[in-house]
Short mmCIF file of C-alpha atoms in Angstrom, two decimals:
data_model
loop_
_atom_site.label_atom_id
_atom_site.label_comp_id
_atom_site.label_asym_id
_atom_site.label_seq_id
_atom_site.Cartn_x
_atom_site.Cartn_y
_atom_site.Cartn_z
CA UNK P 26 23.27 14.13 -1.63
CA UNK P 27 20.94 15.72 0.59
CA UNK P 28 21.52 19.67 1.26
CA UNK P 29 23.66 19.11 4.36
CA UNK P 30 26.17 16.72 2.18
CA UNK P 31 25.31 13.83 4.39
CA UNK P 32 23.93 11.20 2.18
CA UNK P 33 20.94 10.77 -0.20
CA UNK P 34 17.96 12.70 0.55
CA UNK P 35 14.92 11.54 1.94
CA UNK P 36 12.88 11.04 -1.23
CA UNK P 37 16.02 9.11 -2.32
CA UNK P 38 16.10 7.40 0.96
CA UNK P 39 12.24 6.20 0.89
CA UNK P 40 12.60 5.34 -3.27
CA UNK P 41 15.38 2.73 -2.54
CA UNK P 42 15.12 1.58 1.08
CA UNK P 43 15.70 -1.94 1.26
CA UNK P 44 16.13 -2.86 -2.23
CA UNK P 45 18.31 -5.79 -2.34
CA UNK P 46 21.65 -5.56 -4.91
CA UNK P 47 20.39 -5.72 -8.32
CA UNK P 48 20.78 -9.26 -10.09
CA UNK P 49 19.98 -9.37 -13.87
CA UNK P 50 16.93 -9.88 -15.05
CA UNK P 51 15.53 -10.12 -11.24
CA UNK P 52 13.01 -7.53 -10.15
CA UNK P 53 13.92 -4.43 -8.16
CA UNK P 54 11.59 -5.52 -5.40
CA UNK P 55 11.23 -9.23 -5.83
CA UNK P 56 7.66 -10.16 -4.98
CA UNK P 57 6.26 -11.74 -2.15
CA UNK P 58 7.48 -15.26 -0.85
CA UNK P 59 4.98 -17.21 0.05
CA UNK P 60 6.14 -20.10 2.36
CA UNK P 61 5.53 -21.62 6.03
CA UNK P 62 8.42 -23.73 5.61
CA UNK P 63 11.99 -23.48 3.64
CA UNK P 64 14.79 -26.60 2.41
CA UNK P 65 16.38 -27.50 5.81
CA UNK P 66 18.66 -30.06 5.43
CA UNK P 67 21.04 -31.45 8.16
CA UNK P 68 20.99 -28.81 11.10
CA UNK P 69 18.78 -25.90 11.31
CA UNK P 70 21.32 -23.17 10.26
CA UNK P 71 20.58 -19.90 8.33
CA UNK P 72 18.70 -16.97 8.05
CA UNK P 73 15.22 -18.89 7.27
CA UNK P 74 13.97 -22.20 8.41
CA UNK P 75 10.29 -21.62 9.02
CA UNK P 76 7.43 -19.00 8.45
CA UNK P 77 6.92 -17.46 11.95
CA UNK P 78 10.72 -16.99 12.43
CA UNK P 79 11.62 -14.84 9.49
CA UNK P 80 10.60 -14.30 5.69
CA UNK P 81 12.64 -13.02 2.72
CA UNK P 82 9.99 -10.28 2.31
CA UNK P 83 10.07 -9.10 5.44
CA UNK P 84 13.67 -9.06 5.56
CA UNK P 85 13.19 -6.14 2.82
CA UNK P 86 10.67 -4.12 4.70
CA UNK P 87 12.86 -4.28 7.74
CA UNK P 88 15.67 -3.43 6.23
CA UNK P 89 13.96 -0.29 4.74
CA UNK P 90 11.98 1.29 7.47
CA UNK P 91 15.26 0.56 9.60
CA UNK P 92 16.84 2.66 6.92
CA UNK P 93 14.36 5.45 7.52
CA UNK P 94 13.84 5.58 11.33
CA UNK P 95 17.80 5.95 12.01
CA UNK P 96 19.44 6.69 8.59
CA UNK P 97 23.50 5.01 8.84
CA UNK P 98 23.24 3.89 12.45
CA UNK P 99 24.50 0.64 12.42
CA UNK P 100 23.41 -1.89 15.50
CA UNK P 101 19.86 -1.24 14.53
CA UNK P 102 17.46 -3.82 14.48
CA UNK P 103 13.91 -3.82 12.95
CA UNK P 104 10.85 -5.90 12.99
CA UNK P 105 7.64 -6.00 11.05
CA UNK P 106 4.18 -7.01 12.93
CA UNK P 107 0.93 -7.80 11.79
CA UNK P 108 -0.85 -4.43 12.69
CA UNK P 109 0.66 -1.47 14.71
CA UNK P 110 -1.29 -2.59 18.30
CA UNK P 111 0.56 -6.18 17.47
CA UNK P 112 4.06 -3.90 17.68
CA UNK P 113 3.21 -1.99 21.02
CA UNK P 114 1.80 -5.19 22.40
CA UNK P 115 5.39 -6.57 22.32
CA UNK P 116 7.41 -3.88 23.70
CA UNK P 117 4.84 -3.29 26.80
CA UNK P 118 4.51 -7.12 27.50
CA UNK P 119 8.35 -8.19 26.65
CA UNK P 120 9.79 -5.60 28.61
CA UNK P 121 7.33 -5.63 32.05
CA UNK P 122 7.27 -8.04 34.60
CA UNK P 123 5.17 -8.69 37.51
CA UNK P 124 6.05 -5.80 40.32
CA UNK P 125 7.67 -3.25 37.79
CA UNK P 126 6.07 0.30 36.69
CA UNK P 127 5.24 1.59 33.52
CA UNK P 128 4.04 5.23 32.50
CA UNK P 129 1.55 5.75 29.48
CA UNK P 130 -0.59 8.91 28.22
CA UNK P 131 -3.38 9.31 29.79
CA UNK P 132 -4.47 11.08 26.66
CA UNK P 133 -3.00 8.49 24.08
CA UNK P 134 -4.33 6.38 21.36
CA UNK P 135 -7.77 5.01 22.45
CA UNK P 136 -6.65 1.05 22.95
CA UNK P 137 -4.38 2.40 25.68
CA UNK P 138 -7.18 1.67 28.14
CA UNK P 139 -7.50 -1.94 27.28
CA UNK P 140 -3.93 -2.54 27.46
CA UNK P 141 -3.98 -0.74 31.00
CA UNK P 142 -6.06 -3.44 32.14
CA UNK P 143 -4.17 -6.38 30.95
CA UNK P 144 -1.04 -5.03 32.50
CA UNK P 145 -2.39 -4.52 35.79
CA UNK P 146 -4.15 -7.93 35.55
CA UNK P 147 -0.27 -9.34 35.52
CA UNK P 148 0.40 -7.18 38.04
CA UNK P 149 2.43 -4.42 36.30
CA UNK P 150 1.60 -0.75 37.76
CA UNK P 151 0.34 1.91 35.60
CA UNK P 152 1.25 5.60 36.08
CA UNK P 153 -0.26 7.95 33.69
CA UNK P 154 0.23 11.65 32.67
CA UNK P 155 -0.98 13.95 29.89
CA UNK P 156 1.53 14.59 27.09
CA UNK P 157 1.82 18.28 26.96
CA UNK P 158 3.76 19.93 29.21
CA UNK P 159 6.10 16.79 29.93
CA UNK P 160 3.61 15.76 32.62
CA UNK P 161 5.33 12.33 32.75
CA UNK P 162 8.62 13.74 34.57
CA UNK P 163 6.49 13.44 37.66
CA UNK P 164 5.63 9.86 37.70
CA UNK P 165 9.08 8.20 36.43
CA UNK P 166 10.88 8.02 39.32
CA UNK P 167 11.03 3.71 39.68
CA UNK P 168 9.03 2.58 36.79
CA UNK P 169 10.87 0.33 33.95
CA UNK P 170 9.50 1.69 30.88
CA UNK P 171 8.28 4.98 29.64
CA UNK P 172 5.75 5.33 26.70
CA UNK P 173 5.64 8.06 24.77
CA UNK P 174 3.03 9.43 22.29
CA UNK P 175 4.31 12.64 20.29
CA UNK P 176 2.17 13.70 18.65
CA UNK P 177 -0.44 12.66 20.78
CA UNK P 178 -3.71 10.71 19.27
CA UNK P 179 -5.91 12.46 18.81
CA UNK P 180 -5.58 15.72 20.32
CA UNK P 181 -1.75 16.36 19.02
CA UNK P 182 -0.17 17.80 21.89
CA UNK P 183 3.83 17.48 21.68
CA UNK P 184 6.29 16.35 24.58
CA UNK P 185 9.73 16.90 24.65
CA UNK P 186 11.26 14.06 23.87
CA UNK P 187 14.81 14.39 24.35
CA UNK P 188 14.42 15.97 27.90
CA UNK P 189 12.07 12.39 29.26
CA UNK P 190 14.66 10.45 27.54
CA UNK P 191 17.00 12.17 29.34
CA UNK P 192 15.35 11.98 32.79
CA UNK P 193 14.03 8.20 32.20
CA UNK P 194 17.68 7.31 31.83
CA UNK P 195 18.58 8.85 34.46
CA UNK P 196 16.71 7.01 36.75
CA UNK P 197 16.94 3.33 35.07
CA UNK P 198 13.81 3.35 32.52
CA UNK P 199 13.72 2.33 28.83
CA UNK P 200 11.82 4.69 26.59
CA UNK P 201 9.59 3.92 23.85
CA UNK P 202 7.97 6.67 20.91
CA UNK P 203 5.16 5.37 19.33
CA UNK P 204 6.17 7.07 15.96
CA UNK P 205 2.68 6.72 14.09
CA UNK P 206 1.63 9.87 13.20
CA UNK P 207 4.88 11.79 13.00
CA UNK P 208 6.47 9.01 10.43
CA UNK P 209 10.23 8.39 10.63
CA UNK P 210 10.25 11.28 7.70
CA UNK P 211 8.87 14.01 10.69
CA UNK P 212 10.94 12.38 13.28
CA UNK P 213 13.63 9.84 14.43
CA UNK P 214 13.06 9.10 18.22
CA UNK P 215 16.15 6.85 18.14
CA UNK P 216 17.99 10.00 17.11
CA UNK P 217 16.45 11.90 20.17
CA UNK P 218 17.74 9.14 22.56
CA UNK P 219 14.58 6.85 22.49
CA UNK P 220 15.52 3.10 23.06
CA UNK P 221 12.27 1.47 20.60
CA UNK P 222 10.44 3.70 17.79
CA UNK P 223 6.95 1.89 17.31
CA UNK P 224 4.74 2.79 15.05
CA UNK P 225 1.63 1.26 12.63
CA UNK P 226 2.63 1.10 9.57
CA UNK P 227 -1.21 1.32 8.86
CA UNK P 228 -0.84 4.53 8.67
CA UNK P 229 0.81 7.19 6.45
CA UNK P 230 3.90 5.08 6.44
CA UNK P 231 2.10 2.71 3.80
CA UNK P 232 -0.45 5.79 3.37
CA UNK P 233 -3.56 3.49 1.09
CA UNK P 234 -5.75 2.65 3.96
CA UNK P 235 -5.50 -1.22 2.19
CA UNK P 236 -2.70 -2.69 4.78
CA UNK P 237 -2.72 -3.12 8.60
CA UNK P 238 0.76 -3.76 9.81
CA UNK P 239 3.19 -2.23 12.72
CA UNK P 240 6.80 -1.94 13.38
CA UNK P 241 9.71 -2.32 15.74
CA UNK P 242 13.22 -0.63 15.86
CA UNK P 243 15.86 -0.54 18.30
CA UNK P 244 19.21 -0.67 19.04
CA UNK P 245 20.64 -4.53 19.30
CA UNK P 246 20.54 -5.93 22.58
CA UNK P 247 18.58 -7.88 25.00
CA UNK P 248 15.37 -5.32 25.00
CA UNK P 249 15.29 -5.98 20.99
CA UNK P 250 15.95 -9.90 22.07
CA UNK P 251 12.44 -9.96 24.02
CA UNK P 252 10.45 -8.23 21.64
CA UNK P 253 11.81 -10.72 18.85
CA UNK P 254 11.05 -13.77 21.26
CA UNK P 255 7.46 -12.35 21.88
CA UNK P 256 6.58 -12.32 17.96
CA UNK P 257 7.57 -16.01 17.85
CA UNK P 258 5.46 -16.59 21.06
CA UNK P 259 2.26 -14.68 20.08
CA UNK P 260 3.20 -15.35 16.26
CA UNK P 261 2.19 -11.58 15.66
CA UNK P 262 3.26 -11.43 12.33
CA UNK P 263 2.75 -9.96 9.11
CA UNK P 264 1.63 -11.69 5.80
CA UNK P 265 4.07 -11.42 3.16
CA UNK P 266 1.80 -9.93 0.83
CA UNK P 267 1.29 -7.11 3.06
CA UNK P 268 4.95 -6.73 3.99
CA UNK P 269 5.92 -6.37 -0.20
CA UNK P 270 2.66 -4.05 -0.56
CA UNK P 271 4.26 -2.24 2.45
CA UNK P 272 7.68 -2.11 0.96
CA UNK P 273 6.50 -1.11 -2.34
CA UNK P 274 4.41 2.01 -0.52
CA UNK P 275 7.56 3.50 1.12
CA UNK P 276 8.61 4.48 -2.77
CA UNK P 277 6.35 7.63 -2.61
CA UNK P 278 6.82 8.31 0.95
CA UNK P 279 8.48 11.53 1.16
CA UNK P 280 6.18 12.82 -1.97
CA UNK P 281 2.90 11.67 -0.03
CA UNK P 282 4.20 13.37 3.70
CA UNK P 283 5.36 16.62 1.96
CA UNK P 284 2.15 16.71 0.37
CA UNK P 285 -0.42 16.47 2.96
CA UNK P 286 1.73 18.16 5.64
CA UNK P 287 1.70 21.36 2.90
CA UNK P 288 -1.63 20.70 2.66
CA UNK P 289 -2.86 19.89 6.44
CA UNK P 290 -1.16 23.75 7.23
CA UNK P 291 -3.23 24.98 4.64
CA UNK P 292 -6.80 23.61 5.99
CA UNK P 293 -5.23 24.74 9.65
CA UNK P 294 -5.03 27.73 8.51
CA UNK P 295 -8.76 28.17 6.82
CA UNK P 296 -9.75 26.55 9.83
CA UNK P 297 -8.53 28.94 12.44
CA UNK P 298 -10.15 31.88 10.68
CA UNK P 299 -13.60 30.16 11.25
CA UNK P 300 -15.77 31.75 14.27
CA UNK P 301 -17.21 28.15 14.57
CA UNK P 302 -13.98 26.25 15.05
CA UNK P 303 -12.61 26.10 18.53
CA UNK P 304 -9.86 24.07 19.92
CA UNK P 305 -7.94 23.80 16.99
CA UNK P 306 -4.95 22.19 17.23
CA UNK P 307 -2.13 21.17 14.34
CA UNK P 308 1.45 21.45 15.62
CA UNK P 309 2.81 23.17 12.53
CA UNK P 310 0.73 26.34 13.45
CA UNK P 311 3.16 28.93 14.79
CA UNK P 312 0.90 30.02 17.47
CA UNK P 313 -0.25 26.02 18.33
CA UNK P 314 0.89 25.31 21.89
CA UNK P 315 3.46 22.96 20.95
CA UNK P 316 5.01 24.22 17.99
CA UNK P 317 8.05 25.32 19.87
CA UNK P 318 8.72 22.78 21.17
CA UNK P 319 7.84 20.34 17.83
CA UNK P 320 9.80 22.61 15.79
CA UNK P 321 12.68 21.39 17.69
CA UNK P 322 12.65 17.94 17.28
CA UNK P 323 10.02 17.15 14.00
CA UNK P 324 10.93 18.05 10.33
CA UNK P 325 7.58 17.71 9.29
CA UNK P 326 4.51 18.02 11.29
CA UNK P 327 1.87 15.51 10.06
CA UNK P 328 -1.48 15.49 8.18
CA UNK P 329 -3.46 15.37 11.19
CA UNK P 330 -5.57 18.17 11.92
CA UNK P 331 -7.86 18.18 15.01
CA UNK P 332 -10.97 20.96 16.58
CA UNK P 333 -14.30 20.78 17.97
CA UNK P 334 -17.63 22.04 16.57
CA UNK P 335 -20.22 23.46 19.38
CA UNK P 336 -22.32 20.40 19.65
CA UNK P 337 -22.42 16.17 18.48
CA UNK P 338 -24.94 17.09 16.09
CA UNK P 339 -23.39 19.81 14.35
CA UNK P 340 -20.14 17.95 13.82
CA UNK P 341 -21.94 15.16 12.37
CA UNK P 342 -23.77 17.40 9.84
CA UNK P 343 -20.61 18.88 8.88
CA UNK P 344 -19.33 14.96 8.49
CA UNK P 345 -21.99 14.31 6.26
CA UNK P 346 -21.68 17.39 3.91
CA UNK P 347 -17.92 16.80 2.82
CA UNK P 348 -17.80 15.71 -0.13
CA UNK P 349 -13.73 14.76 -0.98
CA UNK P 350 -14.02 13.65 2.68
CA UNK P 351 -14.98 10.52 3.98
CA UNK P 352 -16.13 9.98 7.11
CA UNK P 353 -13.84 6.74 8.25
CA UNK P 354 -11.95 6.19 10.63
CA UNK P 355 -7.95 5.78 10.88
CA UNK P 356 -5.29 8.55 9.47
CA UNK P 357 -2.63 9.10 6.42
CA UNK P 358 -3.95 7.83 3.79
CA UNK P 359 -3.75 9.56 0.60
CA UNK P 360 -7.73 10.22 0.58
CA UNK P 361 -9.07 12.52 3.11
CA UNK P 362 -10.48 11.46 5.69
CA UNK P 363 -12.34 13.02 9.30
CA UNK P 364 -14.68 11.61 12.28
CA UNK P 365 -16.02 12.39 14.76
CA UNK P 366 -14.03 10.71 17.68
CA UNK P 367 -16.07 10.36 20.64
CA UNK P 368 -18.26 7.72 18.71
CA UNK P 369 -15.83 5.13 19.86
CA UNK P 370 -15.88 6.26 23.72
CA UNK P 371 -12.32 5.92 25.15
CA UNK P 372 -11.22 9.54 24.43
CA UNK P 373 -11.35 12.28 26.97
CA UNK P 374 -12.04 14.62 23.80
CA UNK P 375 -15.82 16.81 23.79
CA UNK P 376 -18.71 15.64 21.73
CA UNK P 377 -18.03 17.76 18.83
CA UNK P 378 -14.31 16.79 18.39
CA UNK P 379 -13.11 16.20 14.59
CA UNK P 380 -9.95 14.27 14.03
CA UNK P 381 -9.19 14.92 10.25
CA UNK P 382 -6.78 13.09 8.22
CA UNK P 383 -5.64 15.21 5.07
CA UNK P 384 -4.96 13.36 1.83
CA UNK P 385 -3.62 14.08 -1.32
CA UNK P 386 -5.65 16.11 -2.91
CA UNK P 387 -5.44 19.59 -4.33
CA UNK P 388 -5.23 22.22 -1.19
CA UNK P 389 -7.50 24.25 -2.96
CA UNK P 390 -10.50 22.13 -3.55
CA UNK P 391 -10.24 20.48 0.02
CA UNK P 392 -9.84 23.83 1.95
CA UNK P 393 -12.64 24.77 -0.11
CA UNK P 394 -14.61 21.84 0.53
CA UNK P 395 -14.30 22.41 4.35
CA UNK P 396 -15.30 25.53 4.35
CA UNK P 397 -18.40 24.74 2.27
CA UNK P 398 -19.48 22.23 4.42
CA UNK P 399 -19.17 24.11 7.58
CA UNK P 400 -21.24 26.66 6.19
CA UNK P 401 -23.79 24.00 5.03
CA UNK P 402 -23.78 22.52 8.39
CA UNK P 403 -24.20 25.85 10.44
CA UNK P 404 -27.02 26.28 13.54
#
């Protein structure tokens, strides 16, 4: 029981999510099934009659990341996708028609841009608002669907989640949290009144930088009904061997998020005391702009660390003296990793912006790896 009395614990949680009931001499997690096609005599009844629809392996995964994104609701439904941009593709085109309004970040995950276009292009209008400060409130009133990113990607400002549920409501829209970099262990945006949690599971959820998948959950109903029709349509799905490599991932979860969070405080913390590091930003730092208000709704506030160095090439010297660091791109896997973000284009973020990812490795020698390399890399 967890310390409230309430159930297991999250590390229990994450260790047996999904497992099916044990048969003897099965497996715990049976392996992957590998088929396009299942026995289908007479009329096409059952859970699985053909590879696009549904697999026995992702039934698993479902089943477990349902378990941790809203913990004993029942009339939740989950589905897997075949990366995380696969998963926000279906909300945003299953829910949107022709004529209706939808609100994004304007300071959101860099493919946001791209999917701007191709909404407009079917004729959906676009509002947009920056995350902090619940900026969105202003440009609700009429559109269909809300999109939320809290933490925001990559410069972590926090929203208040329940409060834009509450007003999108309010005036007729569905909300959707795209959960990646919080995890359903730092927060539950079905709990906070969210209608979809979405999230890549490329990310810290599966936490080896080996697996590109994304996820689904919400509440049965006809919303859920689209976004299950548009997998079949676009066939966005996952392989199985990535769904059981997925499943098998979510075992060490809670050790991996407790882990770097302790340790992404820690390099915050080094970080801030550096006269070369401005714009820090980590929302577990007390005095961080939105730690009030992510203290309130996140248990746990991520391994993502952002700040900018004075000038392009000074951040990429520092890039390319780290030494437990590599310089690659993505965030939450278990090896450390930072870049330099304006080498994509796409984010409004200076030249000598660092999005770092912390891993698993001992606080000590990474905080102390840091701090070497800024001093290496100094004007």
């Amino acid at each position: 029981m967890n310390d409230a009395g309430e159930g297991p614990g999250e590390g229990t949680r994450a260790v047996r999510a999904g497992l099916p009931e044990p048969v003897k001499h099965e497996p715990t997690l049976p392996g992957p099934v590998f088929a396009a096609h299942f026995h289908l005599p007479g009329d096409p009844t059952g859970p699985y009659t053909y590879g696009r629809d549904e697999n026995p392996t992702w039934t698993l995964l479902e089943r477990a990341v349902g378990e941790l994104e809203a913990p004993g609701e029942d009339g939740v439904e989950t589905l897997v996708f075949a990366s995380g941009m696969a998963a926000i593709s279906a909300v945003l085109f299953s829910q949107l028609r022709a004529g209706d309004a939808v609100v994004l970040p304007d300071d959101g995950y860099q493919a946001l841009p791209l999917v701007r276009a191709q909404l407009e292009a079917f004729g959906v209008e676009v509002r947009t608002a920056p995350t902090g400060g619940d900026a969105q409130l202003e440009v609700l009133q009429g559109a269909r669907l809300l999109w939320i990113e809290s933490p925001s990607n990559p410069g972590l400002d926090v929203c208040d989640i329940r409060r834009l549920v509450e007003a999108a409501h309010a005036r007729g829209a569905l909300v959707a949290v795209d959960n990646t970099l919080a995890t359903p262990l730092g927060q539950r945006p079905l709990e906070l009144g969210a209608d979809f949690a979405v999230a890549s599971g490329t990310k810290q959820l599966t936490g080896h930088g080996d697996i590109l998948l994304g996820y689904v959950v919400g509440r049965v109903g006809e919303p859920m009904t689209a976004v299950r029709r548009w997998r079949k349509i676009v066939g966005a799905i996952p392989g199985p061997m990535e769904a059981w490599l997925a499943h098998r991932s979510l075992a060490t979860l809670q050790m991996r998020v407790d882990r770097q969070s302790a340790t992404a405080l820690k390099v915050a913390e080094a970080l801030r005391a550096h006269p070369d590091v401005t714009g820090l930003r980590y929302p577990g730092l007390p005095d961080d702009p939105s730690h009030k208000v992510a203290s309130q709704q996140m248990r746990r506030f991520g391994c993502v660390v952002s700040f900018t160095l004075s000038t392009r090439a000074r951040a990429d010297r520092f890039l390319e003296a780290l030494r437990l660091v590599d310089d690659a791109t993505s965030f939450g896997g278990v090896r450390s990793t930072a870049e330099r973000r304006g080498r994509w284009g796409g984010d409004a973020v200076p030249e000598g912006f660092i999005r770092m990812s912390v891993g698993a490795e001992d606080p000590e020698d990474l905080v102390a790896d840091v701090l070497r390399a800024l001093e290496e890399s100094a004007d």
